[in-house]
XYZ file of C-alpha atoms in Angstrom:
525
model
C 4.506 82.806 98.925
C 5.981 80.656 96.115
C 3.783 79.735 93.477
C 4.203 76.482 91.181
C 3.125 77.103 87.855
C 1.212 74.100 85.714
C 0.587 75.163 82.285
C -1.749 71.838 80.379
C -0.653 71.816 76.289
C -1.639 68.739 75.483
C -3.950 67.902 72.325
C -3.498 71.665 71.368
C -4.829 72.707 68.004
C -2.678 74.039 65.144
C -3.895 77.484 66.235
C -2.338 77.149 68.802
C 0.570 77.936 67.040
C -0.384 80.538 64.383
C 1.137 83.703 65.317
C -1.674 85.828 67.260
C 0.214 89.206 68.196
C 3.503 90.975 67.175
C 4.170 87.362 65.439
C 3.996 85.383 69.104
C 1.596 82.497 69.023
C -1.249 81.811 71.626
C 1.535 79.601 73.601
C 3.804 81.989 74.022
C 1.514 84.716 75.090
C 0.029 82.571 77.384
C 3.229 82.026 79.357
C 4.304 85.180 79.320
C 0.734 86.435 80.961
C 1.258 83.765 83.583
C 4.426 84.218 84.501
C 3.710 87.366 86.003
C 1.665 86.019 88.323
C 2.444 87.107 92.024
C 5.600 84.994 92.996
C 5.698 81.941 90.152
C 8.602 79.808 91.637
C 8.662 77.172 88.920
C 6.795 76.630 85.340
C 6.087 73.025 83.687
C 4.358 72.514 80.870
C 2.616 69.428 80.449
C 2.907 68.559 77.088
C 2.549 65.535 74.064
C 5.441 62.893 73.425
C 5.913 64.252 70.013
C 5.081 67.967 70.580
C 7.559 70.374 69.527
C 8.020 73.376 71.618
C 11.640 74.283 70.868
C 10.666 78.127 70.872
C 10.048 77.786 74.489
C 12.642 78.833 76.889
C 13.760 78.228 80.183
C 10.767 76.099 81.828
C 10.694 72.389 82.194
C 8.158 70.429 79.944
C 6.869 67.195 80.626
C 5.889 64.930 77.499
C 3.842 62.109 77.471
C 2.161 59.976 74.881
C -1.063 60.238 76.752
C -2.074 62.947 79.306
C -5.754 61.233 81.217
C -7.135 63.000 84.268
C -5.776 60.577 86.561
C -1.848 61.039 85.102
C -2.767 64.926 85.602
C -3.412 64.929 89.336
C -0.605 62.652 89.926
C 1.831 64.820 88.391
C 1.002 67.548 89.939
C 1.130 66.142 93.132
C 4.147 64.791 92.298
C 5.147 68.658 91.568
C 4.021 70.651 94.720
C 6.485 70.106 97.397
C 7.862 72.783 98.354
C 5.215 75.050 97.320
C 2.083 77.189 99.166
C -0.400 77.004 96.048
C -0.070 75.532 92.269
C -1.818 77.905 89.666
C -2.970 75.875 86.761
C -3.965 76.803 83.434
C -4.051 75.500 79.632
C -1.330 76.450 77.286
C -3.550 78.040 74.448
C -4.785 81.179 76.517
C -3.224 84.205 76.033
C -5.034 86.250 77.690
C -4.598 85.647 81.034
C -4.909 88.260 83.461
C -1.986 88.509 86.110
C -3.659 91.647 88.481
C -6.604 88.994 88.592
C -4.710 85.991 89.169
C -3.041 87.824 92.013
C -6.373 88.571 93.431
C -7.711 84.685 93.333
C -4.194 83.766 94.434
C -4.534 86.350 97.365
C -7.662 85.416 98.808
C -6.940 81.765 98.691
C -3.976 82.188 100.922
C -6.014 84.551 103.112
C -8.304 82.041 103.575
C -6.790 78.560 103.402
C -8.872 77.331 100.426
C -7.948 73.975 99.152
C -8.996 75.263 95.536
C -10.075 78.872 94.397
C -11.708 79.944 90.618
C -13.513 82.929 88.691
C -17.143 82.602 88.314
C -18.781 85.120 85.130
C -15.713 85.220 83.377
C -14.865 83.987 80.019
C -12.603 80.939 79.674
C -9.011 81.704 79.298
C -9.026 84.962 81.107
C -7.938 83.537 85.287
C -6.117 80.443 86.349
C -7.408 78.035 88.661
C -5.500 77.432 92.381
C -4.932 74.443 93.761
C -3.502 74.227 97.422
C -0.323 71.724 97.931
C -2.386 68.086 98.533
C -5.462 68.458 96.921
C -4.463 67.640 93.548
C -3.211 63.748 95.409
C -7.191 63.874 97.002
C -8.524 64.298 93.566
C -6.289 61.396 91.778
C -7.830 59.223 94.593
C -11.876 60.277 94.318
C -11.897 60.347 90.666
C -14.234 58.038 89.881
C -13.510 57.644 85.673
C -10.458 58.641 84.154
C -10.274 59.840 80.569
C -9.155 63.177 78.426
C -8.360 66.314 80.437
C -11.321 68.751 79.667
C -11.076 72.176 80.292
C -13.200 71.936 83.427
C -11.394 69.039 85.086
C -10.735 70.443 88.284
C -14.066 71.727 89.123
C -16.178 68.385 87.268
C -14.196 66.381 90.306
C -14.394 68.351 93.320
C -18.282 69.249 92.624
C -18.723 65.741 93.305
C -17.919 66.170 96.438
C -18.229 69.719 96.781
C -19.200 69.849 100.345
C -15.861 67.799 101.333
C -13.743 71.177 100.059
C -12.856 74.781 100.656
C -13.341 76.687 98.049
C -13.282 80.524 97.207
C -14.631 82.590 94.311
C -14.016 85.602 92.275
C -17.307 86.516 91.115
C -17.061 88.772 88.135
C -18.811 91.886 88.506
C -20.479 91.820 84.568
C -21.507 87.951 84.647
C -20.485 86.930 81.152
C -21.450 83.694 81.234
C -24.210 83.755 79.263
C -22.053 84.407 76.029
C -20.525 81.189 76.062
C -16.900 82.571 75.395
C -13.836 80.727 75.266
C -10.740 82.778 75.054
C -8.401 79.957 73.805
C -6.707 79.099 70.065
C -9.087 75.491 70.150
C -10.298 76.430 67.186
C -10.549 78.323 64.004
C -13.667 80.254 65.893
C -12.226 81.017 68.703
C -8.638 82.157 67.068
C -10.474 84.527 64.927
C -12.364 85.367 68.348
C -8.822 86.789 69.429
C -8.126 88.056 66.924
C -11.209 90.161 67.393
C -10.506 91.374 70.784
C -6.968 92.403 69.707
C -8.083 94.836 66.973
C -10.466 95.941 69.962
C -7.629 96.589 72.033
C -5.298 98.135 69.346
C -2.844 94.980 69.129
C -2.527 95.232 73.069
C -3.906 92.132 75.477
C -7.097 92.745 76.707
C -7.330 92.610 80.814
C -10.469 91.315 82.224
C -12.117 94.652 82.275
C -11.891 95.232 78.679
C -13.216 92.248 77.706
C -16.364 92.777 79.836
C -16.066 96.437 78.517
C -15.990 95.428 74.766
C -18.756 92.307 74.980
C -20.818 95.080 76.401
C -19.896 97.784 73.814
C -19.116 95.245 70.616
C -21.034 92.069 70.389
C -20.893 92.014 67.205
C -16.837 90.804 66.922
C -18.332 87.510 68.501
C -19.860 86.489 65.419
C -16.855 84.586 63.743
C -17.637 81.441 61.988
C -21.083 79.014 62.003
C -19.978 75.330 64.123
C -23.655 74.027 63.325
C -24.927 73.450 59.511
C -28.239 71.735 59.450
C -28.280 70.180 56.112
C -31.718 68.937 54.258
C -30.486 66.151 52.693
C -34.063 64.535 51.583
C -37.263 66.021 50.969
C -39.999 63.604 51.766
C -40.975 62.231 55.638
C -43.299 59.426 56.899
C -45.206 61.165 59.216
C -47.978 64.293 59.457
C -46.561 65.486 62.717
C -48.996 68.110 64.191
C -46.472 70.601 65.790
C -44.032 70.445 62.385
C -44.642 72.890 60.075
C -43.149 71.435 57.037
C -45.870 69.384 55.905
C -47.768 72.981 56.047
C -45.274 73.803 52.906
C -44.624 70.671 51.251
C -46.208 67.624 50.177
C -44.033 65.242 52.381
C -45.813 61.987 51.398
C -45.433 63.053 47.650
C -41.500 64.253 47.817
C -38.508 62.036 47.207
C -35.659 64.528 45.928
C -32.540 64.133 47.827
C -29.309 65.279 48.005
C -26.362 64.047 45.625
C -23.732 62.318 47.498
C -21.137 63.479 45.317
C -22.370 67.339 45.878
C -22.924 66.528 49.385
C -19.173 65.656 50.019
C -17.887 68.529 48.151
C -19.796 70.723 50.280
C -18.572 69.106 53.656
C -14.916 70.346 52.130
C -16.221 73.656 52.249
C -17.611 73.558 55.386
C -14.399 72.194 56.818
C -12.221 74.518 55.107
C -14.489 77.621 56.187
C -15.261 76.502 59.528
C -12.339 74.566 60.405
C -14.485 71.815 62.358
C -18.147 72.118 62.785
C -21.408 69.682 63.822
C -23.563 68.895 61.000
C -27.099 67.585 61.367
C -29.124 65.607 59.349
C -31.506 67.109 58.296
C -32.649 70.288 58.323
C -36.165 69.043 56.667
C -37.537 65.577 55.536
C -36.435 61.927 57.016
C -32.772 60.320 56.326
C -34.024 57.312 56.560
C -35.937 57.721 53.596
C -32.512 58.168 51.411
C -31.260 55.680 49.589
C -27.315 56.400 49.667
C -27.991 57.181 53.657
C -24.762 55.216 54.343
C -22.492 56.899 52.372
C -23.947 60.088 53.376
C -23.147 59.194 56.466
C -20.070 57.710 56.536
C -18.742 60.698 54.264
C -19.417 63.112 57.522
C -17.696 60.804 60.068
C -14.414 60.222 58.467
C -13.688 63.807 58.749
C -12.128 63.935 61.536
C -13.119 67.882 61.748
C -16.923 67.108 61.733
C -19.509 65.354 64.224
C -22.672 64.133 62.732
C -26.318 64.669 64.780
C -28.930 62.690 62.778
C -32.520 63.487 63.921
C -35.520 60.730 62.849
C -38.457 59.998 63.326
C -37.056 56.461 64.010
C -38.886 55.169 60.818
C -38.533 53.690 58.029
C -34.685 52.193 58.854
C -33.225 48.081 58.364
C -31.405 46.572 61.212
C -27.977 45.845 58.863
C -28.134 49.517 58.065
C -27.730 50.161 61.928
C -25.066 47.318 62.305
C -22.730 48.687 59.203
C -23.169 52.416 61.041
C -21.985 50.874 64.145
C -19.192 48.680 62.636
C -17.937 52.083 61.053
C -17.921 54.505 64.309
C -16.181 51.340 65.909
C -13.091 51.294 63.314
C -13.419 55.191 63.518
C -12.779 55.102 67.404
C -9.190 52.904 66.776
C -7.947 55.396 64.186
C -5.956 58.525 65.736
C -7.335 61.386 67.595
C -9.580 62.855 66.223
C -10.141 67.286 65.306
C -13.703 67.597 66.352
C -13.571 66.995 70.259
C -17.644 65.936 70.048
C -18.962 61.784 69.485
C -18.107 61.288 66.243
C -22.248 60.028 65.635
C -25.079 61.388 67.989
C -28.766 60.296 67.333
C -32.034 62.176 68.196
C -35.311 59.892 67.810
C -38.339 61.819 67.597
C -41.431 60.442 69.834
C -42.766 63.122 71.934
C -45.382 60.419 73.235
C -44.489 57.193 75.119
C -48.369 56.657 74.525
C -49.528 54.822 71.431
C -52.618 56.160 70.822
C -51.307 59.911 71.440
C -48.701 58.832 68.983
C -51.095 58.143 66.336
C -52.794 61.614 67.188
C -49.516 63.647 66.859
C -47.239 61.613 64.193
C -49.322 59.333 62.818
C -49.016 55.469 62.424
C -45.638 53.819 63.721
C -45.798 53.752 67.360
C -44.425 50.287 68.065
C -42.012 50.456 64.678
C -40.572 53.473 66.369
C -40.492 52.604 69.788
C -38.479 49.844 69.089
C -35.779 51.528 66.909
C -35.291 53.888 69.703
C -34.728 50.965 72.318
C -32.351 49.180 69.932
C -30.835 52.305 68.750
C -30.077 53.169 72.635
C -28.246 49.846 73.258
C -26.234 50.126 70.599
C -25.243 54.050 70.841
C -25.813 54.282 75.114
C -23.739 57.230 75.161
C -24.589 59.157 71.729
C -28.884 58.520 71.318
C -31.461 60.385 72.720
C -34.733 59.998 72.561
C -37.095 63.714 72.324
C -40.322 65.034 73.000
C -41.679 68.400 72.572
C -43.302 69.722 75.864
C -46.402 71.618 74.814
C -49.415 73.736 76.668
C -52.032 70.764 78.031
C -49.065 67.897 77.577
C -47.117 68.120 81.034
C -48.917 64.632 82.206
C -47.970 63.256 78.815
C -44.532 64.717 79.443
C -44.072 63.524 82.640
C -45.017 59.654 81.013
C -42.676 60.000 78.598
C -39.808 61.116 80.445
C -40.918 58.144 83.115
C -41.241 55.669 80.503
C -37.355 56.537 79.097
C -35.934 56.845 82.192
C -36.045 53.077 83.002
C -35.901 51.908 79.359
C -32.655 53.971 78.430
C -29.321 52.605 79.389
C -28.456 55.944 80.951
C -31.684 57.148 82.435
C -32.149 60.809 81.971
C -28.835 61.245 80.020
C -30.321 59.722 77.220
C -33.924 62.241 77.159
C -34.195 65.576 75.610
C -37.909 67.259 76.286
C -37.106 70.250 74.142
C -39.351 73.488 73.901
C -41.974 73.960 71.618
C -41.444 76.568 68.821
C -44.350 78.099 66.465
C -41.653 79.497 63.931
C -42.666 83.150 64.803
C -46.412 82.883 64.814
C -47.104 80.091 61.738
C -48.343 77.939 63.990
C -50.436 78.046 67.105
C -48.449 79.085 69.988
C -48.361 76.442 72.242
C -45.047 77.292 74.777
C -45.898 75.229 77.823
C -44.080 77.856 79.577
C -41.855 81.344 78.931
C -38.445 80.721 79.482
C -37.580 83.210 77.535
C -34.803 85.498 78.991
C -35.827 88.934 80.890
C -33.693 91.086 78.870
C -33.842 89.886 74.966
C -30.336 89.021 73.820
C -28.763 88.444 69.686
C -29.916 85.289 67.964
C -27.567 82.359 68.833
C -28.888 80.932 65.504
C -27.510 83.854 63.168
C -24.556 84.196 65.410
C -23.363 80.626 65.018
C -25.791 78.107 62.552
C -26.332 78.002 58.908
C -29.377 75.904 57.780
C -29.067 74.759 54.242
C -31.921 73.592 51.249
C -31.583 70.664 49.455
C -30.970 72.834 46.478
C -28.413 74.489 48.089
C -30.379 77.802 49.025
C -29.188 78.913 52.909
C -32.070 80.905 54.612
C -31.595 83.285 57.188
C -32.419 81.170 59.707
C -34.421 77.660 59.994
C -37.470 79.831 61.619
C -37.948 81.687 57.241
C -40.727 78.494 56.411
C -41.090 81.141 53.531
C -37.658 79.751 51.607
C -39.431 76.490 51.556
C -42.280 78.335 49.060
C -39.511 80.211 46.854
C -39.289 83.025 48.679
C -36.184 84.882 48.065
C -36.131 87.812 50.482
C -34.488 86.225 53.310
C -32.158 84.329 51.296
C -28.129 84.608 52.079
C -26.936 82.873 49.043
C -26.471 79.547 47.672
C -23.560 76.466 48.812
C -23.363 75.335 45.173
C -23.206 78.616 43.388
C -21.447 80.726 46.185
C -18.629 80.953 48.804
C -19.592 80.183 52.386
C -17.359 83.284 53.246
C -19.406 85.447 51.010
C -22.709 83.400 52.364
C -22.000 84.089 55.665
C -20.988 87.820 55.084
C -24.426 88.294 53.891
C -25.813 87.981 57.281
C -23.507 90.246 59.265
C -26.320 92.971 58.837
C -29.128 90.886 60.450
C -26.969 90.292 63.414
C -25.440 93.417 63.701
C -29.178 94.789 63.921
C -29.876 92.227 66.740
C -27.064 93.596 68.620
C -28.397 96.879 68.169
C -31.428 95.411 70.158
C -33.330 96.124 66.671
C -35.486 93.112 65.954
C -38.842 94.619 64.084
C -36.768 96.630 61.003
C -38.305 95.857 57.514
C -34.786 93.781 56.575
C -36.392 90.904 58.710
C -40.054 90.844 57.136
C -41.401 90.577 60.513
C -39.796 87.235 60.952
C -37.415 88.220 64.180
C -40.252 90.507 65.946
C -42.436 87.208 67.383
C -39.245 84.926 67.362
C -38.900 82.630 70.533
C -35.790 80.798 69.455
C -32.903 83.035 70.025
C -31.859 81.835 72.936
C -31.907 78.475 72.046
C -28.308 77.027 71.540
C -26.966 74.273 69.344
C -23.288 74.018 69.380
């Protein structure tokens, strides 16, 4: 057998290159795992024009100023002659296993597969395995080129699935579920290494340990929070029936907002805690409703580290105002690349009715005012606007309207609808799940694991679900962005999640607020 070796390093992050173990960065780990792999014959990285990677020796690198799927497959099929199988991998993961690699790479010969993967496993742990001629079938069916992902072999061929053979190494602890990615992409993730390697006393973990210490140590996969919902107003339009907010506030009655000057600082935090992160808009209360909305913003999207989500009720919003958000993501998308690998602007328009009259009965008046920003909002932001509804008990004909009604308006069909699960915020309102999707076996809170909601006044509560912080209640309180550090913020609620992971959900240090929670599992980002 003689293997080709592809390792993909472009549009690496500058963790890539902080040093990781015994003062080797993620790169050079990474090729030293992979080169023992059973029988590597050759090694190319695939690499940026302008990349440096003079601390590399003895392997051929290949620099472009623009790596696309399409140049990908070409090169290397341009690569493989000569050679019974092409393992292929990305630059920043060093902890690839070589016993497992030879396993994959085994059975693929064994049993002529055209490409062969690891199923349960976290990303970065196994290479994928290509068979000479498959990567010059994939340049051919691939339908839109664009950035190399770190799924790009398997988002092609499972378009044609049927047309290939494929083999899989099915982990025997399915991992899945934990989201993990075992590459230096990110500040997250590099502390995430980090993590495992004080697990492993400075040594690289091999698959088994990492199944060994997610099972053991879930708490070392708490690192850093990548979503901050921020409140950045305090009044809304509407009376919606299944919010709670106007429970705790007088909406109609409420116009403090957010300083735009103490806004921006705080977005310097984030980025300098976080690294990159998605923030929303807004944790309570309608944007639209601000008066310095633009600037807020505008402030978000020129960091190249953040991604703005903006959720409205569609309401109260001028047509220029969309145009001058539009003209600014369009001179945003000429600049250079940018951190944050998400749309630089996503929208969410809150409807949950296609039906006027239900409308009227959940959110109050502004059907047709809302209806319409959605359908303009959609033409001008196909790709990043959604529009939402929450599915509740008694509403699946509603629903099933709704999601109807979108499909043929939106410029994408489905793509562009979200029917999200109802949530009662542990019990203060009626519970009305249409269904339980909850999972079998209860697992830690994705929202203290990886969000931080935050009060116009700055206040962070544990968790959006504590409607008590939104009284003056203090007990469930982690600190506050204008008075504290984030580090010291987020620090505060290690013990919460550490007690989650110790499948301990009803202890007094929650106030019964995590007991009759049916969030957890949700994920944001």
């Amino acid at each position: 057998m003689n293997g080709l070796l592809v390792l993909y390093a472009s549009d690496l992050s500058k963790y890539a290159f902080e040093p990781v173990l015994n003062g080797k960065n993620s790169i050079i780990l990474a090729l030293e795992q992979a080169l023992k792999f059973p029988n590597v014959g050759k090694t190319v990285l695939l690499a940026d024009k302008n990349a440096d990677f003079s601390f590399l020796n003895g392997i051929e690198i290949e620099q472009r100023e623009k790596w696309t799927k399409r140049c990908l497959f070409e090169k290397i099929s341009e690569l493989q002659t000569g050679f019974d199988l092409i393992y292929f991998a990305f630059a920043d993961t060093p902890f690839l296993d070589p016993a497992l690699a030879g396993v994959i790479a085994e059975r693929h010969l064994q049993k002529r597969a055209e490409y062969s993967y690891a199923d349960g496993y976290p990303f970065g742990l196994t290479p994928e395995i290509l068979s000479p001629g498959t990567a010059g079938i994939l340049a051919k069916i691939l339908d839109v080129d664009g950035s190399v992902e770190k799924n790009i072999l398997f988002s092609v061929i499972e378009k044609d699935i049927n047309s290939f053979d494929i083999e899989v190494e099915i982990s025997p602890v399915d991992l899945s579920s934990h989201r993990l990615a075992l590459n230096a992409d990110s500040k997250r993730n590099f502390l995430l290494l980090n993590n495992f390697l004080d697990s492993c006393n400075g040594k690289i973990p091999a698959a088994s340990d990492v199944e060994r210490i997610v099972q053991n140590q879930p708490e070392i996969l708490r690192t850093l929070p990548n979503y901050y919902s921020i409140q950045v107003y305090g009044g809304c339009l509407g009376q919606c029936k299944i919010c709670p907010y106007p429970l705790f506030t007088d909406v109609k009655g409420r116009n403090d907002f957010l300083d735009c000057n103490k806004f921006e600082h705080l977005l310097d935090k984030i980025i300098e805690f976080s690294g990159d992160a998605v923030i929303n808009f807004s944790l309570w209360g309608e944007i639209a409703l601000h008066t310095q909305k633009l600037k807020l913003i505008e402030s978000v999207i020129k960091r190249s580290e953040l991604a703005l989500i903006i959720e409205t009720s569609g309401l109260g919003w001028k047509n220029e105002e969309l145009e001058n958000i539009l003209s600014l993501c369009n001179e945003l998308s000429c600049n250079a690349a940018r951190i944050n690998p998400l749309s630089p602007l996503s929208w969410i328009v809150s409807l949950d009715t296609a039906d006027s009259q239900k409308y009227t009965e959940l959110r109050g008046p502004g059907f047709a005012e809302a209806d319409a920003f959605a359908k303009k909002l959609l033409s001008m932001f196909p790709d990043d606007c959604y529009v939402q509804a929450v599915r509740t008990d008694g509403s699946e004909e509603d629903t099933e309207k709704f999601y109807r009604y979108w499909k043929d308006a939106a410029p994408n069909g489905e793509k562009n609808i979200i029917i999200q699960k109802y949530d009662h915020f542990c019990g203060q309102l009626e519970k009305r799940q249409a269904s339980d999707i909850s999972p079998l076996i209860r697992q830690s809170c994705w929202h203290l694991m990886r969000d931080m909601a935050i009060l116009i006044d700055g206040n962070v509560p544990l968790c959006r679900e504590y409607l008590g912080a939104l009284k003056g209640e203090t007990e469930l309180l982690l600190g506050n962005v204008f008075n504290d550090s984030l580090d010291a913020i987020w620090k505060n609620g290690d013990r919460y999640y550490r007690e989650h992971c110790k499948n301990n959900y009803t202890g007094s240090i929650f106030r019964g607020l995590c007991a009759d929670c049916d969030e957890y599992y949700t994920y944001n980002f």
